[in-house]
Amino acid sequence: MFSKAKTIHAIEVMGEMFPNAKCELTHKNPFELLIAVMLSAQATDISVNKVTPHLFEKYPTPEAFLAVPVEAIMDDIKTIGLFRNKARHIQGCCRKLIDEFNGEVPKTRKELTSLPGVGIKTANVVLGDAFGVPAIAVDTHVERVTKRLGICRLKDSVGEVEATLMKKLPESMWVEAHHRLIFFGRYHCTARSPKCDICPLLEECREGKQRMGI
């Protein structure tokens, strides 16, 4: 298992590799980010970004999403996986935003996760990227990279991965670490063909050394 020092070092190396790591979902405000992250579940950012410019032009507010039948929203997002459930969740989320939060996106994890269709990962992305609140969102890339390197245990749940990263990294690094881990996993330590042969973290990587026979 990586120590705190080795974990910080790994995140710093990823920062050198991807100095511009940031949220790749197109958005202009917290509400758009919330909807975009909800749409990104089990879908790529690329597929979401193809839909959201038109979607947010058509529905700029929670009220706008509620002014049409759910079938209209389904039709607008039908190229994204699970579009039927996501359309229902969007309307449920918008209803609760209006009824309980004056139409504004709340700024706490407890309040965010009370919204239909919003889990811990979505809440953490919104907290970090929309409001600058320290949070680490664990997606498939973060989970894969931390387990491959040895920052976390292979058997760890998503919640345990999040807790481990929060223990091993200073709070000031949480948001940037989230983005660096995603970029590292998305563009370098990929699921099927990781670039172990040119990886600056190979000597410290549990799985990489096995792959390279070191």
PDB file of N, CA, C and O in Angstrom, residues 156-206:
ATOM      1  N   ASP A 156     -11.241  -2.977  -2.074  1.00  0.00           N
ATOM      2  CA  ASP A 156     -11.925  -1.799  -1.531  1.00  0.00           C
ATOM      3  C   ASP A 156     -13.168  -1.435  -2.335  1.00  0.00           C
ATOM      4  O   ASP A 156     -13.171  -1.488  -3.570  1.00  0.00           O
ATOM      5  N   SER A 157     -14.194  -1.040  -1.626  1.00  0.00           N
ATOM      6  CA  SER A 157     -15.406  -0.503  -2.264  1.00  0.00           C
ATOM      7  C   SER A 157     -15.127   0.926  -2.716  1.00  0.00           C
ATOM      8  O   SER A 157     -14.096   1.519  -2.359  1.00  0.00           O
ATOM      9  N   VAL A 158     -16.062   1.485  -3.478  1.00  0.00           N
ATOM     10  CA  VAL A 158     -15.918   2.882  -3.912  1.00  0.00           C
ATOM     11  C   VAL A 158     -15.804   3.803  -2.702  1.00  0.00           C
ATOM     12  O   VAL A 158     -14.981   4.722  -2.676  1.00  0.00           O
ATOM     13  N   GLY A 159     -16.616   3.544  -1.693  1.00  0.00           N
ATOM     14  CA  GLY A 159     -16.562   4.364  -0.489  1.00  0.00           C
ATOM     15  C   GLY A 159     -15.227   4.255   0.231  1.00  0.00           C
ATOM     16  O   GLY A 159     -14.715   5.249   0.758  1.00  0.00           O
ATOM     17  N   GLU A 160     -14.656   3.068   0.231  1.00  0.00           N
ATOM     18  CA  GLU A 160     -13.351   2.871   0.877  1.00  0.00           C
ATOM     19  C   GLU A 160     -12.235   3.537   0.086  1.00  0.00           C
ATOM     20  O   GLU A 160     -11.279   4.064   0.664  1.00  0.00           O
ATOM     21  N   VAL A 161     -12.357   3.527  -1.240  1.00  0.00           N
ATOM     22  CA  VAL A 161     -11.379   4.239  -2.073  1.00  0.00           C
ATOM     23  C   VAL A 161     -11.412   5.731  -1.748  1.00  0.00           C
ATOM     24  O   VAL A 161     -10.377   6.375  -1.565  1.00  0.00           O
ATOM     25  N   GLU A 162     -12.611   6.282  -1.677  1.00  0.00           N
ATOM     26  CA  GLU A 162     -12.757   7.696  -1.344  1.00  0.00           C
ATOM     27  C   GLU A 162     -12.158   8.006   0.027  1.00  0.00           C
ATOM     28  O   GLU A 162     -11.398   8.966   0.190  1.00  0.00           O
ATOM     29  N   ALA A 163     -12.466   7.179   1.015  1.00  0.00           N
ATOM     30  CA  ALA A 163     -11.972   7.398   2.370  1.00  0.00           C
ATOM     31  C   ALA A 163     -10.451   7.307   2.436  1.00  0.00           C
ATOM     32  O   ALA A 163      -9.795   8.102   3.121  1.00  0.00           O
ATOM     33  N   THR A 164      -9.877   6.367   1.702  1.00  0.00           N
ATOM     34  CA  THR A 164      -8.426   6.206   1.691  1.00  0.00           C
ATOM     35  C   THR A 164      -7.739   7.421   1.077  1.00  0.00           C
ATOM     36  O   THR A 164      -6.744   7.918   1.608  1.00  0.00           O
ATOM     37  N   LEU A 165      -8.269   7.898  -0.037  1.00  0.00           N
ATOM     38  CA  LEU A 165      -7.695   9.081  -0.675  1.00  0.00           C
ATOM     39  C   LEU A 165      -7.800  10.302   0.239  1.00  0.00           C
ATOM     40  O   LEU A 165      -6.867  11.118   0.316  1.00  0.00           O
ATOM     41  N   MET A 166      -8.906  10.425   0.938  1.00  0.00           N
ATOM     42  CA  MET A 166      -9.086  11.553   1.851  1.00  0.00           C
ATOM     43  C   MET A 166      -8.096  11.493   3.014  1.00  0.00           C
ATOM     44  O   MET A 166      -7.661  12.527   3.527  1.00  0.00           O
ATOM     45  N   LYS A 167      -7.726  10.282   3.426  1.00  0.00           N
ATOM     46  CA  LYS A 167      -6.756  10.121   4.511  1.00  0.00           C
ATOM     47  C   LYS A 167      -5.324  10.387   4.036  1.00  0.00           C
ATOM     48  O   LYS A 167      -4.509  10.943   4.780  1.00  0.00           O
ATOM     49  N   LYS A 168      -5.039   9.979   2.798  1.00  0.00           N
ATOM     50  CA  LYS A 168      -3.662  10.034   2.313  1.00  0.00           C
ATOM     51  C   LYS A 168      -3.302  11.345   1.628  1.00  0.00           C
ATOM     52  O   LYS A 168      -2.117  11.605   1.378  1.00  0.00           O
ATOM     53  N   LEU A 169      -4.295  12.154   1.313  1.00  0.00           N
ATOM     54  CA  LEU A 169      -4.033  13.431   0.638  1.00  0.00           C
ATOM     55  C   LEU A 169      -4.518  14.588   1.492  1.00  0.00           C
ATOM     56  O   LEU A 169      -5.563  14.494   2.130  1.00  0.00           O
ATOM     57  N   PRO A 170      -3.781  15.704   1.498  1.00  0.00           N
ATOM     58  CA  PRO A 170      -4.275  16.890   2.209  1.00  0.00           C
ATOM     59  C   PRO A 170      -5.543  17.398   1.542  1.00  0.00           C
ATOM     60  O   PRO A 170      -5.721  17.272   0.322  1.00  0.00           O
ATOM     61  N   GLU A 171      -6.424  17.964   2.328  1.00  0.00           N
ATOM     62  CA  GLU A 171      -7.709  18.429   1.821  1.00  0.00           C
ATOM     63  C   GLU A 171      -7.557  19.391   0.650  1.00  0.00           C
ATOM     64  O   GLU A 171      -8.370  19.401  -0.276  1.00  0.00           O
ATOM     65  N   SER A 172      -6.491  20.168   0.664  1.00  0.00           N
ATOM     66  CA  SER A 172      -6.263  21.156  -0.395  1.00  0.00           C
ATOM     67  C   SER A 172      -6.010  20.504  -1.759  1.00  0.00           C
ATOM     68  O   SER A 172      -6.106  21.162  -2.797  1.00  0.00           O
ATOM     69  N   MET A 173      -5.696  19.195  -1.767  1.00  0.00           N
ATOM     70  CA  MET A 173      -5.403  18.488  -3.016  1.00  0.00           C
ATOM     71  C   MET A 173      -6.587  17.680  -3.539  1.00  0.00           C
ATOM     72  O   MET A 173      -6.519  17.141  -4.646  1.00  0.00           O
ATOM     73  N   TRP A 174      -7.647  17.572  -2.764  1.00  0.00           N
ATOM     74  CA  TRP A 174      -8.702  16.632  -3.124  1.00  0.00           C
ATOM     75  C   TRP A 174      -9.296  16.869  -4.510  1.00  0.00           C
ATOM     76  O   TRP A 174      -9.427  15.940  -5.301  1.00  0.00           O
ATOM     77  N   VAL A 175      -9.657  18.111  -4.802  1.00  0.00           N
ATOM     78  CA  VAL A 175     -10.318  18.388  -6.084  1.00  0.00           C
ATOM     79  C   VAL A 175      -9.362  18.162  -7.251  1.00  0.00           C
ATOM     80  O   VAL A 175      -9.704  17.501  -8.244  1.00  0.00           O
ATOM     81  N   GLU A 176      -8.138  18.682  -7.133  1.00  0.00           N
ATOM     82  CA  GLU A 176      -7.197  18.515  -8.233  1.00  0.00           C
ATOM     83  C   GLU A 176      -6.760  17.063  -8.370  1.00  0.00           C
ATOM     84  O   GLU A 176      -6.526  16.582  -9.490  1.00  0.00           O
ATOM     85  N   ALA A 177      -6.678  16.340  -7.262  1.00  0.00           N
ATOM     86  CA  ALA A 177      -6.321  14.921  -7.326  1.00  0.00           C
ATOM     87  C   ALA A 177      -7.380  14.143  -8.090  1.00  0.00           C
ATOM     88  O   ALA A 177      -7.066  13.255  -8.897  1.00  0.00           O
ATOM     89  N   HIS A 178      -8.621  14.462  -7.848  1.00  0.00           N
ATOM     90  CA  HIS A 178      -9.737  13.831  -8.563  1.00  0.00           C
ATOM     91  C   HIS A 178      -9.567  13.989 -10.075  1.00  0.00           C
ATOM     92  O   HIS A 178      -9.652  13.007 -10.828  1.00  0.00           O
ATOM     93  N   HIS A 179      -9.276  15.198 -10.525  1.00  0.00           N
ATOM     94  CA  HIS A 179      -9.126  15.436 -11.959  1.00  0.00           C
ATOM     95  C   HIS A 179      -7.864  14.786 -12.517  1.00  0.00           C
ATOM     96  O   HIS A 179      -7.884  14.232 -13.626  1.00  0.00           O
ATOM     97  N   ARG A 180      -6.776  14.829 -11.769  1.00  0.00           N
ATOM     98  CA  ARG A 180      -5.532  14.227 -12.252  1.00  0.00           C
ATOM     99  C   ARG A 180      -5.663  12.713 -12.373  1.00  0.00           C
ATOM    100  O   ARG A 180      -5.176  12.112 -13.343  1.00  0.00           O
ATOM    101  N   LEU A 181      -6.310  12.087 -11.412  1.00  0.00           N
ATOM    102  CA  LEU A 181      -6.522  10.641 -11.473  1.00  0.00           C
ATOM    103  C   LEU A 181      -7.406  10.271 -12.669  1.00  0.00           C
ATOM    104  O   LEU A 181      -7.146   9.266 -13.345  1.00  0.00           O
ATOM    105  N   ILE A 182      -8.419  11.074 -12.934  1.00  0.00           N
ATOM    106  CA  ILE A 182      -9.288  10.806 -14.079  1.00  0.00           C
ATOM    107  C   ILE A 182      -8.517  10.931 -15.389  1.00  0.00           C
ATOM    108  O   ILE A 182      -8.602  10.057 -16.260  1.00  0.00           O
ATOM    109  N   PHE A 183      -7.761  12.004 -15.554  1.00  0.00           N
ATOM    110  CA  PHE A 183      -6.987  12.179 -16.791  1.00  0.00           C
ATOM    111  C   PHE A 183      -5.947  11.073 -16.952  1.00  0.00           C
ATOM    112  O   PHE A 183      -5.744  10.544 -18.049  1.00  0.00           O
ATOM    113  N   PHE A 184      -5.289  10.719 -15.854  1.00  0.00           N
ATOM    114  CA  PHE A 184      -4.287   9.655 -15.888  1.00  0.00           C
ATOM    115  C   PHE A 184      -4.939   8.336 -16.316  1.00  0.00           C
ATOM    116  O   PHE A 184      -4.385   7.602 -17.136  1.00  0.00           O
ATOM    117  N   GLY A 185      -6.121   8.057 -15.776  1.00  0.00           N
ATOM    118  CA  GLY A 185      -6.815   6.833 -16.133  1.00  0.00           C
ATOM    119  C   GLY A 185      -7.444   6.862 -17.506  1.00  0.00           C
ATOM    120  O   GLY A 185      -7.521   5.846 -18.199  1.00  0.00           O
ATOM    121  N   ARG A 186      -7.893   8.021 -17.920  1.00  0.00           N
ATOM    122  CA  ARG A 186      -8.591   8.159 -19.214  1.00  0.00           C
ATOM    123  C   ARG A 186      -7.617   8.172 -20.387  1.00  0.00           C
ATOM    124  O   ARG A 186      -7.907   7.619 -21.463  1.00  0.00           O
ATOM    125  N   TYR A 187      -6.448   8.775 -20.198  1.00  0.00           N
ATOM    126  CA  TYR A 187      -5.531   8.985 -21.322  1.00  0.00           C
ATOM    127  C   TYR A 187      -4.184   8.265 -21.194  1.00  0.00           C
ATOM    128  O   TYR A 187      -3.399   8.287 -22.135  1.00  0.00           O
ATOM    129  N   HIS A 188      -3.903   7.634 -20.079  1.00  0.00           N
ATOM    130  CA  HIS A 188      -2.609   6.963 -19.913  1.00  0.00           C
ATOM    131  C   HIS A 188      -2.786   5.549 -19.348  1.00  0.00           C
ATOM    132  O   HIS A 188      -2.464   4.572 -20.012  1.00  0.00           O
ATOM    133  N   CYS A 189      -3.303   5.447 -18.148  1.00  0.00           N
ATOM    134  CA  CYS A 189      -3.491   4.144 -17.502  1.00  0.00           C
ATOM    135  C   CYS A 189      -4.875   3.618 -17.853  1.00  0.00           C
ATOM    136  O   CYS A 189      -5.734   3.440 -16.987  1.00  0.00           O
ATOM    137  N   THR A 190      -5.074   3.355 -19.139  1.00  0.00           N
ATOM    138  CA  THR A 190      -6.379   2.976 -19.647  1.00  0.00           C
ATOM    139  C   THR A 190      -6.736   1.543 -19.241  1.00  0.00           C
ATOM    140  O   THR A 190      -5.881   0.757 -18.858  1.00  0.00           O
ATOM    141  N   ALA A 191      -8.019   1.223 -19.342  1.00  0.00           N
ATOM    142  CA  ALA A 191      -8.485  -0.077 -18.852  1.00  0.00           C
ATOM    143  C   ALA A 191      -7.856  -1.240 -19.610  1.00  0.00           C
ATOM    144  O   ALA A 191      -7.381  -2.200 -18.999  1.00  0.00           O
ATOM    145  N   ARG A 192      -7.839  -1.154 -20.924  1.00  0.00           N
ATOM    146  CA  ARG A 192      -7.384  -2.304 -21.717  1.00  0.00           C
ATOM    147  C   ARG A 192      -5.920  -2.254 -22.117  1.00  0.00           C
ATOM    148  O   ARG A 192      -5.266  -3.293 -22.178  1.00  0.00           O
ATOM    149  N   SER A 193      -5.411  -1.082 -22.406  1.00  0.00           N
ATOM    150  CA  SER A 193      -4.025  -0.998 -22.887  1.00  0.00           C
ATOM    151  C   SER A 193      -3.267   0.112 -22.164  1.00  0.00           C
ATOM    152  O   SER A 193      -2.905   1.136 -22.757  1.00  0.00           O
ATOM    153  N   PRO A 194      -2.988  -0.062 -20.874  1.00  0.00           N
ATOM    154  CA  PRO A 194      -2.244   0.969 -20.138  1.00  0.00           C
ATOM    155  C   PRO A 194      -0.836   1.134 -20.705  1.00  0.00           C
ATOM    156  O   PRO A 194      -0.229   0.167 -21.174  1.00  0.00           O
ATOM    157  N   LYS A 195      -0.342   2.357 -20.679  1.00  0.00           N
ATOM    158  CA  LYS A 195       0.968   2.664 -21.266  1.00  0.00           C
ATOM    159  C   LYS A 195       2.074   2.453 -20.235  1.00  0.00           C
ATOM    160  O   LYS A 195       2.827   3.367 -19.893  1.00  0.00           O
ATOM    161  N   CYS A 196       2.164   1.219 -19.752  1.00  0.00           N
ATOM    162  CA  CYS A 196       3.119   0.901 -18.692  1.00  0.00           C
ATOM    163  C   CYS A 196       4.568   1.157 -19.122  1.00  0.00           C
ATOM    164  O   CYS A 196       5.403   1.569 -18.317  1.00  0.00           O
ATOM    165  N   ASP A 197       4.871   0.901 -20.403  1.00  0.00           N
ATOM    166  CA  ASP A 197       6.259   1.000 -20.869  1.00  0.00           C
ATOM    167  C   ASP A 197       6.799   2.423 -20.840  1.00  0.00           C
ATOM    168  O   ASP A 197       8.013   2.629 -20.808  1.00  0.00           O
ATOM    169  N   ILE A 198       5.910   3.425 -20.809  1.00  0.00           N
ATOM    170  CA  ILE A 198       6.391   4.816 -20.757  1.00  0.00           C
ATOM    171  C   ILE A 198       5.858   5.536 -19.510  1.00  0.00           C
ATOM    172  O   ILE A 198       5.835   6.757 -19.468  1.00  0.00           O
ATOM    173  N   CYS A 199       5.447   4.759 -18.516  1.00  0.00           N
ATOM    174  CA  CYS A 199       4.837   5.365 -17.337  1.00  0.00           C
ATOM    175  C   CYS A 199       5.883   5.777 -16.308  1.00  0.00           C
ATOM    176  O   CYS A 199       6.704   4.963 -15.882  1.00  0.00           O
ATOM    177  N   PRO A 200       5.865   7.034 -15.878  1.00  0.00           N
ATOM    178  CA  PRO A 200       6.821   7.497 -14.880  1.00  0.00           C
ATOM    179  C   PRO A 200       6.573   6.909 -13.490  1.00  0.00           C
ATOM    180  O   PRO A 200       7.416   7.042 -12.605  1.00  0.00           O
ATOM    181  N   LEU A 201       5.453   6.254 -13.317  1.00  0.00           N
ATOM    182  CA  LEU A 201       5.133   5.643 -12.021  1.00  0.00           C
ATOM    183  C   LEU A 201       5.286   4.128 -12.036  1.00  0.00           C
ATOM    184  O   LEU A 201       4.910   3.447 -11.082  1.00  0.00           O
ATOM    185  N   LEU A 202       5.873   3.590 -13.100  1.00  0.00           N
ATOM    186  CA  LEU A 202       5.960   2.140 -13.255  1.00  0.00           C
ATOM    187  C   LEU A 202       6.659   1.463 -12.079  1.00  0.00           C
ATOM    188  O   LEU A 202       6.193   0.438 -11.576  1.00  0.00           O
ATOM    189  N   GLU A 203       7.770   2.014 -11.621  1.00  0.00           N
ATOM    190  CA  GLU A 203       8.539   1.364 -10.560  1.00  0.00           C
ATOM    191  C   GLU A 203       7.781   1.288  -9.243  1.00  0.00           C
ATOM    192  O   GLU A 203       8.122   0.488  -8.375  1.00  0.00           O
ATOM    193  N   GLU A 204       6.755   2.125  -9.116  1.00  0.00           N
ATOM    194  CA  GLU A 204       5.961   2.122  -7.892  1.00  0.00           C
ATOM    195  C   GLU A 204       4.617   1.431  -8.078  1.00  0.00           C
ATOM    196  O   GLU A 204       3.866   1.270  -7.098  1.00  0.00           O
ATOM    197  N   CYS A 205       4.306   1.015  -9.287  1.00  0.00           N
ATOM    198  CA  CYS A 205       2.972   0.497  -9.599  1.00  0.00           C
ATOM    199  C   CYS A 205       2.897  -1.012  -9.398  1.00  0.00           C
ATOM    200  O   CYS A 205       3.643  -1.775 -10.030  1.00  0.00           O
ATOM    201  N   ARG A 206       1.975  -1.439  -8.570  1.00  0.00           N
ATOM    202  CA  ARG A 206       1.801  -2.873  -8.275  1.00  0.00           C
ATOM    203  C   ARG A 206       1.478  -3.661  -9.526  1.00  0.00           C
ATOM    204  O   ARG A 206       2.145  -4.643  -9.842  1.00  0.00           O
TER     205      ARG A 206
END
